[in-house]
PDB file of N, CA and C in Angstrom:
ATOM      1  N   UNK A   1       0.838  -1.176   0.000  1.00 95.00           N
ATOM      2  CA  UNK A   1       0.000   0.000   0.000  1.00 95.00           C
ATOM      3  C   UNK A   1       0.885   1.242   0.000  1.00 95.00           C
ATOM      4  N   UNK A   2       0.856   2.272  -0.798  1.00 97.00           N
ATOM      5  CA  UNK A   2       1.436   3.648  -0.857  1.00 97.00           C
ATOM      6  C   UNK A   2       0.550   4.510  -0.429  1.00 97.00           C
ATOM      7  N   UNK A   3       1.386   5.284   0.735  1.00 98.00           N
ATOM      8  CA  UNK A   3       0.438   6.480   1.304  1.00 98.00           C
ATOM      9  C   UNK A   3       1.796   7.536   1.156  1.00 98.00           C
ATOM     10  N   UNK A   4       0.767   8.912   0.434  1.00 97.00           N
ATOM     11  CA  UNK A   4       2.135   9.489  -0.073  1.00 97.00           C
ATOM     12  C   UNK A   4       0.494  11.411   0.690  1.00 97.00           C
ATOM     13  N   UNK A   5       1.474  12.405   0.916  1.00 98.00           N
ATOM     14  CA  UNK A   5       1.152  13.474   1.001  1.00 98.00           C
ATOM     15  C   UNK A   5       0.927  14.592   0.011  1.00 98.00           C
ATOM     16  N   UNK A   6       0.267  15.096   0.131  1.00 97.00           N
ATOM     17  CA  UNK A   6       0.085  16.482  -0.793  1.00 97.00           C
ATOM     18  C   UNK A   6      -0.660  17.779  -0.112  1.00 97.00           C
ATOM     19  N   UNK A   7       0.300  18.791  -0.349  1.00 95.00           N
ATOM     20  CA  UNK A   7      -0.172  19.942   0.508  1.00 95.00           C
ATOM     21  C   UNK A   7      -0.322  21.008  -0.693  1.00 95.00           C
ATOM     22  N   UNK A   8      -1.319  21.665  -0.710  1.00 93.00           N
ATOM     23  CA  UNK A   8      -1.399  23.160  -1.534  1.00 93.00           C
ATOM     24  C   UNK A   8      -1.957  24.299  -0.633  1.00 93.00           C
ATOM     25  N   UNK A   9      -1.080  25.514  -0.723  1.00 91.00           N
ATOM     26  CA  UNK A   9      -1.454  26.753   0.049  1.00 91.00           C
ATOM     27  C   UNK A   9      -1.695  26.020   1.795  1.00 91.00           C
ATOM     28  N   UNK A  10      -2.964  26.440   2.365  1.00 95.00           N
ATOM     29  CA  UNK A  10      -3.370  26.046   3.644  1.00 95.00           C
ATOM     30  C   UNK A  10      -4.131  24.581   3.840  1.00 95.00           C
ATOM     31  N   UNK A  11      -3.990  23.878   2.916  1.00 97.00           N
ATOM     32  CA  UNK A  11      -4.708  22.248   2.723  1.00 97.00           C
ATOM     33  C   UNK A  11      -4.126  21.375   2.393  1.00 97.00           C
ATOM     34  N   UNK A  12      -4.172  20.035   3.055  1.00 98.00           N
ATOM     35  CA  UNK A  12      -3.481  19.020   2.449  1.00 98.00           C
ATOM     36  C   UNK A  12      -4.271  17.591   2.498  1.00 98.00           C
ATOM     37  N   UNK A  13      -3.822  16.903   2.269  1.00 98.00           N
ATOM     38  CA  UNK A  13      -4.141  15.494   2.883  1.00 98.00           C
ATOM     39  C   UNK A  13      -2.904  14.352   2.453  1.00 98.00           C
ATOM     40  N   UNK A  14      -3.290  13.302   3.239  1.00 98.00           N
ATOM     41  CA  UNK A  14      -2.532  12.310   3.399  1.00 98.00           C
ATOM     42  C   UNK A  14      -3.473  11.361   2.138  1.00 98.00           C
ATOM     43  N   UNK A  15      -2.779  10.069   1.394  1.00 98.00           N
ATOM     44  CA  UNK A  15      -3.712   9.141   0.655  1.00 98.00           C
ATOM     45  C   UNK A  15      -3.227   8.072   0.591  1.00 98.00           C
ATOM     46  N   UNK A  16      -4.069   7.166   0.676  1.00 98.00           N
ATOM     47  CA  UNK A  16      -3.723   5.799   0.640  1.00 98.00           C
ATOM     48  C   UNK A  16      -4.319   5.353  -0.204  1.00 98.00           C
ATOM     49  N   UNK A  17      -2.935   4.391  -1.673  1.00 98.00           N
ATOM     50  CA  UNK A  17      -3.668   3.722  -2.633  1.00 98.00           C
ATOM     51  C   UNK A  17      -3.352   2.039  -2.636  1.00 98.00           C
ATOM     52  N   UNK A  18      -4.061   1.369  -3.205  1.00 96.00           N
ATOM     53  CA  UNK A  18      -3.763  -0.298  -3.435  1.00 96.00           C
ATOM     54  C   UNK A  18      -3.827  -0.444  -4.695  1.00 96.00           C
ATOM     55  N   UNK A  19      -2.763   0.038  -5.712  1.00 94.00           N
ATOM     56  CA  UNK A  19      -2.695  -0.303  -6.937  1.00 94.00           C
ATOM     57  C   UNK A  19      -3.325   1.057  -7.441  1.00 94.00           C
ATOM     58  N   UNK A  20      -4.431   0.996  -8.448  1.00 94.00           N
ATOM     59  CA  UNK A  20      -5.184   1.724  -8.505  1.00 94.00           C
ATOM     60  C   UNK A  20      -6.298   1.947  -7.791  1.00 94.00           C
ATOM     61  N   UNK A  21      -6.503   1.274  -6.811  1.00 96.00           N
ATOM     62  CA  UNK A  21      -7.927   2.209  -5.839  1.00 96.00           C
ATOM     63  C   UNK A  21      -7.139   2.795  -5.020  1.00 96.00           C
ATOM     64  N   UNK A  22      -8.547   3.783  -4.165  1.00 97.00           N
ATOM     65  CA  UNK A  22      -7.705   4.214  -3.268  1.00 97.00           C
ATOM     66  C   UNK A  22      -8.413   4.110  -1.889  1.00 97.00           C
ATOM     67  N   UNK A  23      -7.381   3.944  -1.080  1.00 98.00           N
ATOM     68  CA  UNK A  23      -7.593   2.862   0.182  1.00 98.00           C
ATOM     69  C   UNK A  23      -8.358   4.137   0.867  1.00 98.00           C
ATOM     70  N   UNK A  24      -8.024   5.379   1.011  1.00 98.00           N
ATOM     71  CA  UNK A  24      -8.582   6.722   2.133  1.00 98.00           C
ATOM     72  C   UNK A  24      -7.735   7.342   2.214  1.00 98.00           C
ATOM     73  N   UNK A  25      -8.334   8.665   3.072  1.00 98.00           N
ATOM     74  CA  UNK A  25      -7.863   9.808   3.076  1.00 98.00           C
ATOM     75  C   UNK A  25      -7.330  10.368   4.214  1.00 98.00           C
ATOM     76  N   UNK A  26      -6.970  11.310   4.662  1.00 98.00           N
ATOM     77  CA  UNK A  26      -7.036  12.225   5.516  1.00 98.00           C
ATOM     78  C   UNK A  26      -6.390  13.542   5.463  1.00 98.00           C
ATOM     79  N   UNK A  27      -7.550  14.194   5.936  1.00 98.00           N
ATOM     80  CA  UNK A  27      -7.733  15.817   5.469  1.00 98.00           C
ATOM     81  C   UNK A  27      -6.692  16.225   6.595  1.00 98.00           C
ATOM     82  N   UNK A  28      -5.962  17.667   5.894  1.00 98.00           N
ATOM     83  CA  UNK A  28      -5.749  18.680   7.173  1.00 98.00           C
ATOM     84  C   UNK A  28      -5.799  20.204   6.729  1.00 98.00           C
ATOM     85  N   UNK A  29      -6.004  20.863   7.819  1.00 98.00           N
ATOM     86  CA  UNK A  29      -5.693  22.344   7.639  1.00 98.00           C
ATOM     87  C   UNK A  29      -4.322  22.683   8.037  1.00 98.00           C
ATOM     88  N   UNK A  30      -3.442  23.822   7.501  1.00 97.00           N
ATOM     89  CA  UNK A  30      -2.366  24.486   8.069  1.00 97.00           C
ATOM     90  C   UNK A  30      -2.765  25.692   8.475  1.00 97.00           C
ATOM     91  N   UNK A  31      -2.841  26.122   9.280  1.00 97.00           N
ATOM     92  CA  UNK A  31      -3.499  27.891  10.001  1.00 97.00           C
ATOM     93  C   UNK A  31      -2.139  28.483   9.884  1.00 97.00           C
ATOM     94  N   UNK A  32      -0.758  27.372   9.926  1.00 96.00           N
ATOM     95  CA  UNK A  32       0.362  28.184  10.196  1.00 96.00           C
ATOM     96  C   UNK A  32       1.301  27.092   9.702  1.00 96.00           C
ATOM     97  N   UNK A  33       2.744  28.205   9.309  1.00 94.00           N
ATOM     98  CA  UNK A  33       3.597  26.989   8.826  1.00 94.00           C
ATOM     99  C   UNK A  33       3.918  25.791   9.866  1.00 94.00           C
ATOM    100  N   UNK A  34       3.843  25.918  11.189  1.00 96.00           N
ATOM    101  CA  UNK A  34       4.370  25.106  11.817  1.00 96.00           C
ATOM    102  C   UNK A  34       3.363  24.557  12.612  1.00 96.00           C
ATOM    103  N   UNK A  35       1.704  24.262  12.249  1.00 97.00           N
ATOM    104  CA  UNK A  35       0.854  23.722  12.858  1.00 97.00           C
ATOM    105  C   UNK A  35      -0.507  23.096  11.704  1.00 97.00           C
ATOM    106  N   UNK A  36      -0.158  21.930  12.072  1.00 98.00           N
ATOM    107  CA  UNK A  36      -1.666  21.501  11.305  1.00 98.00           C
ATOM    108  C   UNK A  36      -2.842  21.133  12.224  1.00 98.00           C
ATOM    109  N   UNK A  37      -4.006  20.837  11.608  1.00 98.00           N
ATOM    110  CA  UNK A  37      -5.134  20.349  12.184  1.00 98.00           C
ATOM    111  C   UNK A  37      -5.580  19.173  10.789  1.00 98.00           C
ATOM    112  N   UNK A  38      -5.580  18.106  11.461  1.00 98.00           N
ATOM    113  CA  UNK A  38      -6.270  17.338  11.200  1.00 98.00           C
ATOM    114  C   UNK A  38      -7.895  17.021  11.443  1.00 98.00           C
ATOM    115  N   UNK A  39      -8.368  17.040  10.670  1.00 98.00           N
ATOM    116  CA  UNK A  39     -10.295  17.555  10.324  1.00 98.00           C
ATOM    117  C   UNK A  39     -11.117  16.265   9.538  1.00 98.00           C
ATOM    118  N   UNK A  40     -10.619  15.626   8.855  1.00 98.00           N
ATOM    119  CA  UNK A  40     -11.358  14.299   8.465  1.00 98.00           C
ATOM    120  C   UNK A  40     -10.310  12.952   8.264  1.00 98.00           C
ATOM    121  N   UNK A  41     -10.952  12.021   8.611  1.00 98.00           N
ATOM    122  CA  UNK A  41     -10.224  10.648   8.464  1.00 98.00           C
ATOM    123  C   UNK A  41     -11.630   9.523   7.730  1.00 98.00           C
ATOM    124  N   UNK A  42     -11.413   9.387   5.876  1.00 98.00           N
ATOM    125  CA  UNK A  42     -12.062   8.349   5.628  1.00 98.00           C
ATOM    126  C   UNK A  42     -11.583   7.237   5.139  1.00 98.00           C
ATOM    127  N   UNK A  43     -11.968   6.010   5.180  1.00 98.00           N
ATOM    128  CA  UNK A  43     -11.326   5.010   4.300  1.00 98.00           C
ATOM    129  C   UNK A  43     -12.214   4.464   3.946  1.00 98.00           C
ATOM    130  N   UNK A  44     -12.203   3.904   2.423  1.00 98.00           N
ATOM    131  CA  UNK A  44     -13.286   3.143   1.524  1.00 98.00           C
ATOM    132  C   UNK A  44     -13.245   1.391   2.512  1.00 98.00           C
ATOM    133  N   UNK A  45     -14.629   1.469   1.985  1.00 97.00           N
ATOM    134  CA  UNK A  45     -15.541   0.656   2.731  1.00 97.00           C
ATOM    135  C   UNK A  45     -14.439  -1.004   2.430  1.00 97.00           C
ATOM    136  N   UNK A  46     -14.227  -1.290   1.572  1.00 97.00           N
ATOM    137  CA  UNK A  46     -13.065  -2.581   1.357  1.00 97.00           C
ATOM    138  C   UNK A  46     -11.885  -2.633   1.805  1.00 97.00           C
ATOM    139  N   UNK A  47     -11.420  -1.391   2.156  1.00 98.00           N
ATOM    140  CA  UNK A  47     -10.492  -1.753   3.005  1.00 98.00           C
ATOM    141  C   UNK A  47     -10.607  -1.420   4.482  1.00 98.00           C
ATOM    142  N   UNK A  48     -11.966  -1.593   4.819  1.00 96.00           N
ATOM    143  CA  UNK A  48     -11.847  -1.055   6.102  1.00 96.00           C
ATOM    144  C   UNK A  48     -11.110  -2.432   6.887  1.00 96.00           C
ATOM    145  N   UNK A  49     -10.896  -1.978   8.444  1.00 96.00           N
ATOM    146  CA  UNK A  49      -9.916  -3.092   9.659  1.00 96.00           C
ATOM    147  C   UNK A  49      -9.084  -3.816   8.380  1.00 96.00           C
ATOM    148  N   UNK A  50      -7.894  -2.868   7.921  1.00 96.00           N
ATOM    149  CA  UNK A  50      -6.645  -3.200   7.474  1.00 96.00           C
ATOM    150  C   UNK A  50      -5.585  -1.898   7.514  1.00 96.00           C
ATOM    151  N   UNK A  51      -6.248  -1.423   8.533  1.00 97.00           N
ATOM    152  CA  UNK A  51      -5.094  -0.544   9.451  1.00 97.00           C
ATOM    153  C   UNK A  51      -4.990   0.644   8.393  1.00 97.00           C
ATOM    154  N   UNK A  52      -5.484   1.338   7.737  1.00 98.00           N
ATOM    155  CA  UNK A  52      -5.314   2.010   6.618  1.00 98.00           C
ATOM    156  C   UNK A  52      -5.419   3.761   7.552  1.00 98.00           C
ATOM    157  N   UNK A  53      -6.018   3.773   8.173  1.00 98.00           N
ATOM    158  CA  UNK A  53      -6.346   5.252   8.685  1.00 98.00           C
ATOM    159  C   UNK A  53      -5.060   5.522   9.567  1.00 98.00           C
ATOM    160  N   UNK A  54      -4.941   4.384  10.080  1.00 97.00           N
ATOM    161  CA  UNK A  54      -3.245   4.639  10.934  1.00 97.00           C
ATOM    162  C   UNK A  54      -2.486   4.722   9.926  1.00 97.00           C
ATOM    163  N   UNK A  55      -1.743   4.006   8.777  1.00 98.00           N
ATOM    164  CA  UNK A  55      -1.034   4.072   8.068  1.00 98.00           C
ATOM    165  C   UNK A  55      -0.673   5.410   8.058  1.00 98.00           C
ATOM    166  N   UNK A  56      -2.068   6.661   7.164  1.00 98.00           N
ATOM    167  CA  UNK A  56      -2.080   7.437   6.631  1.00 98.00           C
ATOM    168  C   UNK A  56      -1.656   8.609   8.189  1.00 98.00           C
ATOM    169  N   UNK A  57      -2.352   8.503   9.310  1.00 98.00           N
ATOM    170  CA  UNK A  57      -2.197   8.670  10.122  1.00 98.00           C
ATOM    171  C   UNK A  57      -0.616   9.166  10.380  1.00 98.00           C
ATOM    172  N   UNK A  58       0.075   7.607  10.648  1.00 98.00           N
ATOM    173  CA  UNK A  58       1.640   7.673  10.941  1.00 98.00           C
ATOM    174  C   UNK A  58       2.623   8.528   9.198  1.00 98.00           C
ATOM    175  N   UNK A  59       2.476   7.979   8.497  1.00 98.00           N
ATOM    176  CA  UNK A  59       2.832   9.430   7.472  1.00 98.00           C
ATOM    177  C   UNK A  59       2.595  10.807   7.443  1.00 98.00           C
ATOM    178  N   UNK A  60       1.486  11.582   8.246  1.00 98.00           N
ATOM    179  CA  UNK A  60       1.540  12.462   8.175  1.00 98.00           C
ATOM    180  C   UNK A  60       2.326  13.265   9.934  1.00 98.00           C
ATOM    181  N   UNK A  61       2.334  12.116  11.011  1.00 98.00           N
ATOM    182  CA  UNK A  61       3.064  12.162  12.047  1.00 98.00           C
ATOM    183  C   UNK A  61       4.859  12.416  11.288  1.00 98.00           C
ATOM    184  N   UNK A  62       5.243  11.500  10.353  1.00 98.00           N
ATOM    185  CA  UNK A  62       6.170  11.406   9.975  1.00 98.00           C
ATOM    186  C   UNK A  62       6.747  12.130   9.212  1.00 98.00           C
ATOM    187  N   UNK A  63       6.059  13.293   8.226  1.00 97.00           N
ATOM    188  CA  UNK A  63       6.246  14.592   7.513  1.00 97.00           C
ATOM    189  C   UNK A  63       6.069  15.681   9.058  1.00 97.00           C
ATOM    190  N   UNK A  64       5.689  15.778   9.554  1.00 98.00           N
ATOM    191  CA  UNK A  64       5.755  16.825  10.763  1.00 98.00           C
ATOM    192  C   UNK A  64       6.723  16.947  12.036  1.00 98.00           C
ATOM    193  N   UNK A  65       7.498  15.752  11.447  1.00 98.00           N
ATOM    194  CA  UNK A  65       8.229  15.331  12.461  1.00 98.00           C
ATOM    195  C   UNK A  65       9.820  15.912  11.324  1.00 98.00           C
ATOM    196  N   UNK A  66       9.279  15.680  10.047  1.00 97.00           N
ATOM    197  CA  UNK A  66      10.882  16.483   9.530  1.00 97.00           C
ATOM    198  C   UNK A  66      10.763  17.486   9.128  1.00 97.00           C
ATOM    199  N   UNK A  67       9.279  18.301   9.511  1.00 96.00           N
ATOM    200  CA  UNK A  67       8.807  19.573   8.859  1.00 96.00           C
ATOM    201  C   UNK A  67       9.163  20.596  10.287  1.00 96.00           C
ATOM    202  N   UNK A  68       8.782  19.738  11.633  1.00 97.00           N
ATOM    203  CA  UNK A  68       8.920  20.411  12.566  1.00 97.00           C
ATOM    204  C   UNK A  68       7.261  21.368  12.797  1.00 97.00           C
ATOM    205  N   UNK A  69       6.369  20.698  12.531  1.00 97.00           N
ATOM    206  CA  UNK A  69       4.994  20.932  12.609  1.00 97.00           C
ATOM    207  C   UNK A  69       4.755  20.161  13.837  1.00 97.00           C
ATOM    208  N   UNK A  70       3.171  20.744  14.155  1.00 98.00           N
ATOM    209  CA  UNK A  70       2.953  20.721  15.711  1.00 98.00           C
ATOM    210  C   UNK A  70       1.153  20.071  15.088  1.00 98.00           C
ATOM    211  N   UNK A  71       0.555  19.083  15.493  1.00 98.00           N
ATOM    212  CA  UNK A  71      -0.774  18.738  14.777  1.00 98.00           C
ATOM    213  C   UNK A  71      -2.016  18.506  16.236  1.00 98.00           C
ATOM    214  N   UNK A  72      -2.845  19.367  15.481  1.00 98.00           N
ATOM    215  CA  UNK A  72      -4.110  19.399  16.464  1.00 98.00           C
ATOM    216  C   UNK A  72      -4.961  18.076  15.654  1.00 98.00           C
ATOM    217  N   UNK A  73      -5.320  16.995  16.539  1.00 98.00           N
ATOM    218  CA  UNK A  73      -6.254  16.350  15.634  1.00 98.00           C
ATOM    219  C   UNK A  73      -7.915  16.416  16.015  1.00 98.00           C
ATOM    220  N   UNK A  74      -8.231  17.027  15.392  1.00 97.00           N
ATOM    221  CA  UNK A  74      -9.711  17.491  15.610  1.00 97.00           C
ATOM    222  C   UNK A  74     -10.819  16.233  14.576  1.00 97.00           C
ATOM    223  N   UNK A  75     -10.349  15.650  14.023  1.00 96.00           N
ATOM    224  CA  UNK A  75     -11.321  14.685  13.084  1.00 96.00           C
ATOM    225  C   UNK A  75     -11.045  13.422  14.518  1.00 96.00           C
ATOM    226  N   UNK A  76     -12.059  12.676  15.045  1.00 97.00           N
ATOM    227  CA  UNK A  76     -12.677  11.324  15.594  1.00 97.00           C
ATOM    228  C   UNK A  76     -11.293  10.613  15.576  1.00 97.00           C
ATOM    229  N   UNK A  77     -10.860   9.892  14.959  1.00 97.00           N
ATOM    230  CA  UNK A  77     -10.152   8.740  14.299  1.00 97.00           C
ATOM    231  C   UNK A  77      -8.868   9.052  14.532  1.00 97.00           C
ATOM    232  N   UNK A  78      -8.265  10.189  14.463  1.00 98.00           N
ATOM    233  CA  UNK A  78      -7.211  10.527  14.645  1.00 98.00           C
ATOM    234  C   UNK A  78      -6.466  11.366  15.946  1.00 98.00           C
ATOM    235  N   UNK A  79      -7.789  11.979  16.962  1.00 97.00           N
ATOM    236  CA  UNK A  79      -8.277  12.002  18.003  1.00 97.00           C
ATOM    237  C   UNK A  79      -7.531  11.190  19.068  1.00 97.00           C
ATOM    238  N   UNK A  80      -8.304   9.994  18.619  1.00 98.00           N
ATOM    239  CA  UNK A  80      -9.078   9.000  19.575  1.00 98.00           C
ATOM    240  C   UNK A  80      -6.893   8.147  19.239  1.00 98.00           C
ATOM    241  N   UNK A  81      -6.701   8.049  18.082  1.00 97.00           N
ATOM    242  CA  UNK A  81      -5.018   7.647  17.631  1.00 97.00           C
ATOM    243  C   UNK A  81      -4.284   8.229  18.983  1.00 97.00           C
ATOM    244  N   UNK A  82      -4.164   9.665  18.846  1.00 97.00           N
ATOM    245  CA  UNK A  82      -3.298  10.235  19.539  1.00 97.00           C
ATOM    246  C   UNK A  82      -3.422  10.027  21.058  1.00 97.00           C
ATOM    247  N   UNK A  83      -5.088   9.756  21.856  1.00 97.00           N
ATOM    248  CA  UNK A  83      -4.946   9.205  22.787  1.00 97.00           C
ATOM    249  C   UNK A  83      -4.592   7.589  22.998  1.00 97.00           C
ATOM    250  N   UNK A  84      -4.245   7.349  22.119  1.00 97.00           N
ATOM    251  CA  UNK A  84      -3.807   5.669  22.138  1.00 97.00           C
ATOM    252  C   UNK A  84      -2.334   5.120  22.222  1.00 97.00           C
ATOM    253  N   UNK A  85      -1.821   6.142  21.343  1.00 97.00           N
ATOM    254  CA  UNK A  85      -0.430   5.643  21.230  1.00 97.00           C
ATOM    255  C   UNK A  85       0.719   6.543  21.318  1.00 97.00           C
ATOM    256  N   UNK A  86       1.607   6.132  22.403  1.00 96.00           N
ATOM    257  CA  UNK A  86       2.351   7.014  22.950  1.00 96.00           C
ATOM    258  C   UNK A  86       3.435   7.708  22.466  1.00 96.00           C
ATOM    259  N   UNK A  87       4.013   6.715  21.157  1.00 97.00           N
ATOM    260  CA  UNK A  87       4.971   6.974  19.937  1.00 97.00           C
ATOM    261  C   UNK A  87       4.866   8.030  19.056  1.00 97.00           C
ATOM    262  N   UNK A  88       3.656   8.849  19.099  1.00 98.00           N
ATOM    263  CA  UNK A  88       3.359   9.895  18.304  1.00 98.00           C
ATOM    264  C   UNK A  88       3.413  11.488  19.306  1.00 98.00           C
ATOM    265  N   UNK A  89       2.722  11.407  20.585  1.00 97.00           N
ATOM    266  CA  UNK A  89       2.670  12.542  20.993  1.00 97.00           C
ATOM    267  C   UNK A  89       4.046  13.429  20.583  1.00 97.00           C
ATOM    268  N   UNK A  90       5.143  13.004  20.793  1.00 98.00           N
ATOM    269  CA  UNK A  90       5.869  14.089  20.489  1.00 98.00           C
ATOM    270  C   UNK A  90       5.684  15.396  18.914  1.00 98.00           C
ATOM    271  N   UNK A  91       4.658  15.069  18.505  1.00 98.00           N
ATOM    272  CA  UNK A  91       4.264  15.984  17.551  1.00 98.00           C
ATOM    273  C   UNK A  91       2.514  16.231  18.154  1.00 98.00           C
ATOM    274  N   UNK A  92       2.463  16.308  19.090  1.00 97.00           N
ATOM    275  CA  UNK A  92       0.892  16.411  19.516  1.00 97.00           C
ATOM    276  C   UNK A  92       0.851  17.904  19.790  1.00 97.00           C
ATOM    277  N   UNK A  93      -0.054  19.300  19.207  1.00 97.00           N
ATOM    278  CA  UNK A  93      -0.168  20.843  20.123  1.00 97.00           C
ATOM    279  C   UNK A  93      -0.471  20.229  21.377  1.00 97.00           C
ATOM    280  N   UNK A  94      -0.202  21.120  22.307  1.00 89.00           N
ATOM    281  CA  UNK A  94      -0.403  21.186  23.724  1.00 89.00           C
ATOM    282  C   UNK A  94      -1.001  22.567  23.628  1.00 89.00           C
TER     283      UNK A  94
END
């Protein structure tokens, strides 16, 4: 599975594909160069419980971590991530 980023101006998202479909998404806002918000987390219905929202999830932990970005996660899914697993807070706003 390839989950690759794309940011334009103040918007981006994270994507996950399997060949040619595509596995899901996740949205963010930038308010600032050095802070995102994460705002939606979907993944198509066939690949759902195959870990796909974390995937996309941990890639965009992993661009902010060499961007030096700080991420509010305001979408459910990604939320509920950051209270789960302890390997990420170091890019969590406080």
């Amino acid at each position: 599975m390839e989950v690759f980023i794309r940011e334009k101006e103040n918007r981006g998202y994270a994507m996950a594909r399997e060949g040619e479909a595509r596995a899901g998404a996740m949205t963010f806002r930038k308010p600032s160069e050095d802070h995102i918000i994460i705002d939606h987390t979907e993944v198509e219905p066939e690949f759902k419980g195959q870990g796909v929202g974390k995937k996309m999830l941990y890639k965009i932990v992993e661009w902010a971590r060499e961007e030096g970005i700080k991420i509010t996660p305001l979408c459910p899914f990604a939320a509920a991530m950051f209270k789960k697993l302890d390997d990420i807070q170091d890019v969590l706003k406080k």
